[in-house]
């Protein structure tokens, strides 16, 4: 009886089980634990890490985890209508709602620039995948005004595929990501445009915002005053794009 | 002639919306002399991105060259967009 109550009220998961559930490595979970991002419970004589099932359930509901899992899964879950926008028109309506909600708590600089960055990243997904979505059309778009973050994701072709059409010499995701954020180049040949992500970079580095952006196995972390692009190898591959915009420091 | 951008909306972000604005405005622009001064007023625009601007401001500048003048460009996203467009504008 005692044991039954313990297990149902406070079920513990091993670090291996949690790694599988969240789709990250055990090393990542150790790092997250040390950084306070996802705390474990140390148990047993050797101090093994365990996690409360309820903490993991809560974590899986966080918007960037939902978006990331949707973007990288082979068989993704069906998203709720309040975070999934199949066409540009419905995305625009949600973007206007973000602008309106931010206006209640933030100065015009934040409202204007964060909405512009989210609008540019979201519209990029539609610009480059219209008529060519590999499986599910549209974008994941959600935000938490409380947590000061906006999350976007798509299951599109990704930046490497798009840019390779005009730059066949590009060989990996990392180079493609660097090119997209530093050169004016359009994957929509013959259109001579494509400064959307350069615009995003210019805003992030001049303001107290930060951006996490992943395409393929390359991930970029960008923040205020960054001069170089910090691009690293990701643990998982996302065929399309995944972005988290944070603006916590300004408010 | 004065173009009040707020009449196209206050959140001007996507390429199709910019292209549509440009096309919708053609009948008015056709009646405008190439030497006439074009004032683009950004008053009350809350959000602008290069995607929208590329479809409207860039062709406007190509057509009317140095006769295009921009006013009320204080909004942060308007400033950020104008600084990244390839075309220099008179303000």
CSV table of C-alpha atoms in Angstrom, one decimal:
chain,number,residue,atom,x,y,z
A,1,UNK,CA,0.0,0.0,0.0
A,2,UNK,CA,2.7,2.3,1.1
A,3,UNK,CA,4.8,1.6,-2.0
A,4,UNK,CA,1.7,2.0,-4.3
A,5,UNK,CA,1.0,5.5,-3.0
A,6,UNK,CA,4.7,6.5,-3.3
A,7,UNK,CA,4.9,5.3,-6.9
A,8,UNK,CA,1.7,6.9,-8.1
A,9,UNK,CA,2.1,10.2,-6.3
A,10,UNK,CA,5.7,10.7,-7.0
A,11,UNK,CA,7.0,8.4,-9.7
A,12,UNK,CA,10.7,8.7,-10.2
A,13,UNK,CA,12.4,8.3,-13.6
A,14,UNK,CA,16.0,7.4,-14.3
A,15,UNK,CA,18.2,9.7,-16.2
A,16,UNK,CA,18.2,7.3,-19.1
A,17,UNK,CA,14.4,7.2,-19.2
A,18,UNK,CA,14.3,11.0,-19.2
A,19,UNK,CA,16.9,11.3,-21.9
A,20,UNK,CA,14.7,9.1,-24.1
A,21,UNK,CA,11.5,11.1,-23.3
A,22,UNK,CA,13.1,14.4,-24.0
A,23,UNK,CA,15.2,13.3,-27.0
A,24,UNK,CA,18.5,14.6,-25.5
A,25,UNK,CA,21.6,12.9,-24.3
A,26,UNK,CA,22.4,12.0,-20.7
A,27,UNK,CA,25.3,14.5,-20.8
A,28,UNK,CA,22.9,17.2,-21.8
A,29,UNK,CA,20.7,16.3,-18.9
A,30,UNK,CA,23.7,16.5,-16.5
A,31,UNK,CA,24.5,20.0,-17.9
A,32,UNK,CA,20.9,21.1,-17.5
A,33,UNK,CA,20.9,19.9,-14.0
A,34,UNK,CA,24.1,21.8,-13.1
A,35,UNK,CA,22.7,24.9,-14.8
A,36,UNK,CA,19.4,24.7,-13.0
A,37,UNK,CA,17.4,24.3,-16.2
A,38,UNK,CA,16.0,20.9,-15.2
A,39,UNK,CA,16.9,19.8,-11.7
A,40,UNK,CA,17.3,16.1,-10.7
A,41,UNK,CA,17.0,14.3,-7.4
A,42,UNK,CA,20.2,12.6,-6.3
A,43,UNK,CA,19.6,9.2,-4.8
A,44,UNK,CA,21.4,6.1,-3.6
A,45,UNK,CA,25.0,5.7,-2.3
A,46,UNK,CA,26.5,6.8,-5.7
A,47,UNK,CA,24.2,9.8,-6.0
A,48,UNK,CA,22.5,8.7,-9.2
A,49,UNK,CA,20.2,11.3,-10.8
A,50,UNK,CA,16.4,10.7,-10.8
A,51,UNK,CA,13.6,12.9,-11.9
A,52,UNK,CA,10.1,13.4,-10.7
A,53,UNK,CA,7.6,12.3,-13.4
A,54,UNK,CA,5.6,15.5,-12.7
A,55,UNK,CA,8.6,17.7,-13.4
A,56,UNK,CA,9.1,16.0,-16.7
A,57,UNK,CA,5.4,16.2,-17.6
A,58,UNK,CA,5.6,19.9,-16.9
A,59,UNK,CA,8.8,20.3,-18.9
A,60,UNK,CA,7.3,18.6,-21.9
A,61,UNK,CA,4.5,21.1,-22.0
A,62,UNK,CA,6.9,24.1,-22.3
A,63,UNK,CA,6.4,25.7,-25.6
A,64,UNK,CA,10.0,25.3,-26.9
A,65,UNK,CA,10.0,21.6,-26.1
A,66,UNK,CA,6.7,21.1,-27.9
A,67,UNK,CA,8.0,23.0,-30.9
A,68,UNK,CA,11.3,21.2,-30.9
A,69,UNK,CA,9.7,17.8,-30.7
A,70,UNK,CA,7.3,18.6,-33.4
A,71,UNK,CA,10.1,19.9,-35.7
A,72,UNK,CA,12.4,17.0,-35.3
A,73,UNK,CA,10.0,14.0,-35.0
A,74,UNK,CA,9.6,11.6,-37.8
A,75,UNK,CA,6.0,11.1,-36.8
A,76,UNK,CA,5.0,14.4,-35.1
A,77,UNK,CA,2.0,14.9,-32.9
A,78,UNK,CA,-0.9,16.9,-34.1
A,79,UNK,CA,-0.5,20.4,-32.7
A,80,UNK,CA,-3.2,22.3,-31.0
A,81,UNK,CA,-4.8,25.0,-33.2
A,82,UNK,CA,-3.6,27.7,-30.9
A,83,UNK,CA,0.1,27.0,-31.8
A,84,UNK,CA,-0.2,25.8,-35.4
A,85,UNK,CA,-0.6,28.1,-38.4
A,86,UNK,CA,-1.0,26.4,-41.7
A,87,UNK,CA,-1.1,29.6,-43.8
A,88,UNK,CA,0.4,33.1,-43.8
A,89,UNK,CA,-3.0,34.7,-43.2
A,90,UNK,CA,-3.6,33.0,-39.9
A,91,UNK,CA,0.0,33.5,-38.9
A,92,UNK,CA,-0.5,37.3,-39.4
A,93,UNK,CA,-3.5,37.3,-37.1
A,94,UNK,CA,-1.5,35.6,-34.4
A,95,UNK,CA,1.4,38.0,-34.9
A,96,UNK,CA,-1.0,40.9,-34.4
A,97,UNK,CA,-2.2,39.3,-31.2
A,98,UNK,CA,1.5,39.1,-30.0
A,99,UNK,CA,2.0,42.8,-30.8
A,100,UNK,CA,-1.2,43.7,-28.9
A,101,UNK,CA,-0.3,41.6,-25.8
A,102,UNK,CA,3.3,42.9,-25.7
A,103,UNK,CA,1.9,46.5,-26.0
A,104,UNK,CA,0.3,46.0,-22.6
A,105,UNK,CA,3.6,45.4,-20.8
A,106,UNK,CA,6.5,46.6,-22.9
A,107,UNK,CA,7.8,49.8,-24.4
A,108,UNK,CA,7.4,50.4,-28.2
A,109,UNK,CA,11.0,49.3,-28.9
A,110,UNK,CA,10.3,45.8,-27.6
A,111,UNK,CA,6.9,45.6,-29.2
A,112,UNK,CA,8.0,46.8,-32.6
A,113,UNK,CA,11.3,44.9,-32.8
A,114,UNK,CA,10.2,41.6,-31.3
A,115,UNK,CA,7.1,41.5,-33.5
A,116,UNK,CA,9.3,42.4,-36.5
A,117,UNK,CA,11.8,39.6,-35.7
A,118,UNK,CA,9.0,37.0,-35.2
A,119,UNK,CA,7.3,38.2,-38.4
A,120,UNK,CA,10.4,37.9,-40.4
A,121,UNK,CA,11.3,34.4,-39.2
A,122,UNK,CA,7.8,33.1,-39.6
A,123,UNK,CA,7.2,34.6,-43.0
A,124,UNK,CA,10.6,33.2,-44.1
A,125,UNK,CA,9.2,29.7,-43.5
A,126,UNK,CA,6.3,30.5,-45.8
A,127,UNK,CA,8.5,32.3,-48.4
A,128,UNK,CA,10.8,29.4,-48.8
A,129,UNK,CA,8.5,26.4,-48.6
A,130,UNK,CA,5.3,27.5,-50.3
A,131,UNK,CA,4.4,24.6,-52.6
A,132,UNK,CA,7.4,22.5,-51.4
A,133,UNK,CA,6.6,21.6,-47.8
A,134,UNK,CA,8.0,18.0,-47.3
A,135,UNK,CA,5.1,16.8,-45.2
A,136,UNK,CA,3.2,19.3,-42.9
A,137,UNK,CA,2.7,22.8,-44.2
A,138,UNK,CA,2.8,25.9,-42.0
A,139,UNK,CA,4.5,26.9,-38.7
A,140,UNK,CA,4.5,26.4,-35.0
A,141,UNK,CA,4.2,29.8,-33.4
A,142,UNK,CA,3.7,30.4,-29.7
A,143,UNK,CA,4.8,32.9,-27.1
A,144,UNK,CA,4.9,33.3,-23.4
A,145,UNK,CA,4.7,36.9,-22.3
A,146,UNK,CA,5.4,35.8,-18.7
A,147,UNK,CA,8.6,33.9,-19.7
A,148,UNK,CA,9.5,36.7,-22.2
A,149,UNK,CA,10.0,34.3,-25.2
A,150,UNK,CA,8.6,33.7,-28.6
A,151,UNK,CA,9.0,30.2,-30.3
A,152,UNK,CA,8.7,29.4,-34.0
A,153,UNK,CA,9.3,26.2,-35.9
A,154,UNK,CA,8.6,24.7,-39.3
A,155,UNK,CA,9.0,21.3,-41.0
A,156,UNK,CA,10.1,22.8,-44.2
A,157,UNK,CA,13.2,22.2,-46.4
A,158,UNK,CA,15.6,24.0,-44.1
A,159,UNK,CA,18.1,26.7,-45.0
A,160,UNK,CA,20.8,24.4,-46.6
A,161,UNK,CA,18.3,23.0,-49.3
A,162,UNK,CA,17.0,26.5,-50.0
A,163,UNK,CA,20.3,28.2,-50.3
A,164,UNK,CA,22.0,25.4,-52.3
A,165,UNK,CA,19.9,26.3,-55.2
A,166,UNK,CA,21.8,29.6,-55.6
A,167,UNK,CA,25.0,28.5,-53.8
A,168,UNK,CA,25.7,24.9,-54.9
A,169,UNK,CA,29.1,25.0,-53.2
A,170,UNK,CA,27.4,25.0,-49.7
A,171,UNK,CA,28.1,21.6,-48.2
A,172,UNK,CA,26.8,21.7,-44.6
A,173,UNK,CA,24.1,23.2,-42.4
A,174,UNK,CA,26.6,25.2,-40.5
A,175,UNK,CA,27.8,27.1,-43.6
A,176,UNK,CA,24.3,27.6,-44.8
A,177,UNK,CA,23.3,29.1,-41.4
A,178,UNK,CA,26.3,31.4,-41.4
A,179,UNK,CA,25.5,32.5,-45.0
A,180,UNK,CA,21.8,33.2,-44.2
A,181,UNK,CA,22.7,35.4,-41.2
A,182,UNK,CA,25.6,37.3,-42.8
A,183,UNK,CA,25.0,37.8,-46.5
A,184,UNK,CA,22.3,39.3,-48.6
A,185,UNK,CA,21.3,36.3,-50.7
A,186,UNK,CA,17.9,35.0,-51.7
A,187,UNK,CA,17.1,31.3,-52.1
A,188,UNK,CA,14.2,32.4,-54.3
A,189,UNK,CA,16.1,32.8,-57.5
A,190,UNK,CA,15.8,34.9,-59.7
A,191,UNK,CA,14.7,37.3,-56.9
A,192,UNK,CA,17.6,39.4,-55.9
A,193,UNK,CA,16.7,39.8,-52.2
A,194,UNK,CA,17.0,38.0,-49.0
A,195,UNK,CA,18.1,40.1,-46.1
A,196,UNK,CA,15.5,38.8,-43.6
A,197,UNK,CA,17.9,36.9,-41.3
A,198,UNK,CA,20.5,39.6,-41.6
A,199,UNK,CA,17.8,42.0,-40.4
A,200,UNK,CA,17.1,39.7,-37.5
A,201,UNK,CA,20.8,39.6,-36.5
A,202,UNK,CA,21.1,43.4,-36.7
A,203,UNK,CA,18.2,43.8,-34.2
A,204,UNK,CA,19.3,41.1,-31.8
A,205,UNK,CA,22.9,42.4,-31.5
A,206,UNK,CA,21.8,45.9,-30.8
A,207,UNK,CA,19.2,45.2,-28.2
A,208,UNK,CA,18.9,43.2,-24.9
A,209,UNK,CA,17.4,40.2,-26.8
A,210,UNK,CA,18.7,36.8,-27.6
A,211,UNK,CA,18.1,34.3,-30.3
A,212,UNK,CA,18.5,30.5,-30.6
A,213,UNK,CA,18.1,29.3,-34.2
A,214,UNK,CA,18.6,25.7,-35.5
A,215,UNK,CA,18.4,24.3,-39.0
A,216,UNK,CA,19.7,20.8,-39.8
A,217,UNK,CA,22.4,20.0,-37.2
A,218,UNK,CA,23.6,23.6,-36.9
A,219,UNK,CA,22.6,25.8,-34.1
A,220,UNK,CA,23.2,29.5,-33.6
A,221,UNK,CA,23.1,31.4,-30.3
A,222,UNK,CA,23.0,35.2,-30.7
A,223,UNK,CA,22.8,38.0,-28.2
A,224,UNK,CA,23.4,41.7,-27.7
A,225,UNK,CA,26.9,43.0,-28.7
A,226,UNK,CA,27.8,39.7,-30.5
A,227,UNK,CA,30.2,40.4,-33.3
A,228,UNK,CA,30.9,36.8,-34.5
A,229,UNK,CA,28.2,34.2,-35.2
A,230,UNK,CA,28.4,31.5,-32.6
A,231,UNK,CA,27.4,28.3,-34.5
A,232,UNK,CA,27.7,24.9,-33.0
A,233,UNK,CA,26.8,21.3,-33.8
A,234,UNK,CA,23.4,20.2,-32.5
A,235,UNK,CA,22.6,16.8,-31.0
A,236,UNK,CA,19.5,16.4,-33.1
A,237,UNK,CA,18.7,17.1,-36.7
A,238,UNK,CA,15.8,19.4,-37.6
A,239,UNK,CA,15.0,19.4,-41.3
A,240,UNK,CA,13.3,22.7,-41.2
A,241,UNK,CA,13.9,25.6,-38.7
A,242,UNK,CA,13.5,26.2,-35.0
A,243,UNK,CA,13.8,29.5,-33.3
A,244,UNK,CA,13.5,30.9,-29.8
A,245,UNK,CA,13.5,34.7,-29.3
A,246,UNK,CA,14.0,35.9,-25.7
A,247,UNK,CA,13.6,39.4,-24.5
A,248,UNK,CA,13.8,39.0,-20.7
A,249,UNK,CA,16.4,41.6,-19.9
A,250,UNK,CA,14.5,44.6,-21.1
A,251,UNK,CA,11.4,44.3,-18.9
B,1,UNK,CA,1.9,63.2,-53.4
B,2,UNK,CA,1.8,61.7,-50.0
B,3,UNK,CA,1.5,58.0,-49.3
B,4,UNK,CA,0.2,57.2,-45.8
B,5,UNK,CA,1.5,53.7,-45.1
B,6,UNK,CA,-0.9,53.2,-42.2
B,7,UNK,CA,-3.7,52.9,-44.8
B,8,UNK,CA,-2.1,49.5,-45.8
B,9,UNK,CA,-2.0,48.4,-42.2
B,10,UNK,CA,0.1,49.0,-39.1
B,11,UNK,CA,1.9,45.7,-39.1
B,12,UNK,CA,3.6,45.5,-42.4
B,13,UNK,CA,5.7,42.3,-42.4
B,14,UNK,CA,5.1,39.8,-45.3
B,15,UNK,CA,6.3,39.8,-48.9
B,16,UNK,CA,2.8,39.0,-50.4
B,17,UNK,CA,1.3,41.9,-48.3
B,18,UNK,CA,4.0,44.3,-49.6
B,19,UNK,CA,3.5,43.1,-53.2
B,20,UNK,CA,-0.3,43.4,-52.9
B,21,UNK,CA,0.1,47.0,-51.5
B,22,UNK,CA,2.3,47.9,-54.5
B,23,UNK,CA,-0.1,46.4,-57.0
B,24,UNK,CA,-3.2,48.0,-55.4
B,25,UNK,CA,-1.5,51.4,-55.5
B,26,UNK,CA,-0.6,51.2,-59.2
B,27,UNK,CA,-3.7,53.1,-60.4
B,28,UNK,CA,-2.7,56.1,-58.2
B,29,UNK,CA,1.0,55.9,-59.2
B,30,UNK,CA,0.1,55.8,-62.9
B,31,UNK,CA,-1.5,59.2,-62.6
B,32,UNK,CA,1.6,60.6,-60.9
B,33,UNK,CA,4.3,62.4,-63.0
B,34,UNK,CA,7.8,60.9,-62.7
B,35,UNK,CA,9.1,64.2,-61.6
B,36,UNK,CA,6.5,64.7,-58.8
B,37,UNK,CA,7.7,64.5,-55.2
B,38,UNK,CA,6.5,61.3,-53.4
B,39,UNK,CA,6.3,61.6,-49.6
B,40,UNK,CA,6.0,58.3,-47.8
B,41,UNK,CA,4.6,58.8,-44.3
B,42,UNK,CA,5.3,56.1,-41.7
B,43,UNK,CA,3.1,57.7,-39.0
B,44,UNK,CA,1.3,55.1,-36.9
B,45,UNK,CA,3.1,52.1,-38.5
B,46,UNK,CA,3.9,49.8,-35.5
B,47,UNK,CA,5.9,47.1,-37.3
B,48,UNK,CA,7.8,47.1,-40.6
B,49,UNK,CA,10.2,44.4,-42.0
B,50,UNK,CA,12.5,44.3,-45.0
B,51,UNK,CA,10.3,41.7,-46.6
B,52,UNK,CA,7.3,44.1,-46.9
B,53,UNK,CA,9.6,47.1,-47.6
B,54,UNK,CA,11.4,45.2,-50.5
B,55,UNK,CA,8.1,44.8,-52.3
B,56,UNK,CA,6.8,48.3,-51.9
B,57,UNK,CA,9.6,50.8,-51.1
B,58,UNK,CA,12.2,49.3,-53.4
B,59,UNK,CA,10.1,49.5,-56.6
B,60,UNK,CA,8.9,52.9,-55.5
B,61,UNK,CA,12.4,54.1,-55.3
B,62,UNK,CA,13.3,52.5,-58.6
B,63,UNK,CA,10.5,54.3,-60.3
B,64,UNK,CA,10.7,57.7,-58.7
B,65,UNK,CA,14.4,57.7,-57.8
B,66,UNK,CA,15.4,60.8,-55.7
B,67,UNK,CA,11.9,62.2,-55.7
B,68,UNK,CA,11.0,59.8,-52.9
B,69,UNK,CA,11.1,61.2,-49.4
B,70,UNK,CA,10.4,59.4,-46.1
B,71,UNK,CA,8.8,61.1,-43.1
B,72,UNK,CA,7.9,60.0,-39.5
B,73,UNK,CA,10.5,57.2,-39.5
B,74,UNK,CA,11.0,57.1,-35.8
B,75,UNK,CA,9.6,53.6,-35.1
B,76,UNK,CA,12.4,51.2,-34.2
B,77,UNK,CA,11.5,48.6,-36.7
B,78,UNK,CA,11.1,51.2,-39.4
B,79,UNK,CA,14.6,52.5,-38.6
B,80,UNK,CA,16.1,49.0,-38.6
B,81,UNK,CA,14.4,48.1,-41.9
B,82,UNK,CA,15.5,51.2,-43.7
B,83,UNK,CA,19.1,50.7,-42.5
B,84,UNK,CA,19.2,47.3,-44.1
B,85,UNK,CA,17.6,48.0,-47.5
B,86,UNK,CA,20.1,48.3,-50.3
B,87,UNK,CA,18.5,51.5,-51.5
B,88,UNK,CA,19.4,54.7,-49.7
B,89,UNK,CA,16.4,56.9,-48.9
B,90,UNK,CA,16.0,60.6,-48.3
B,91,UNK,CA,14.6,61.3,-44.8
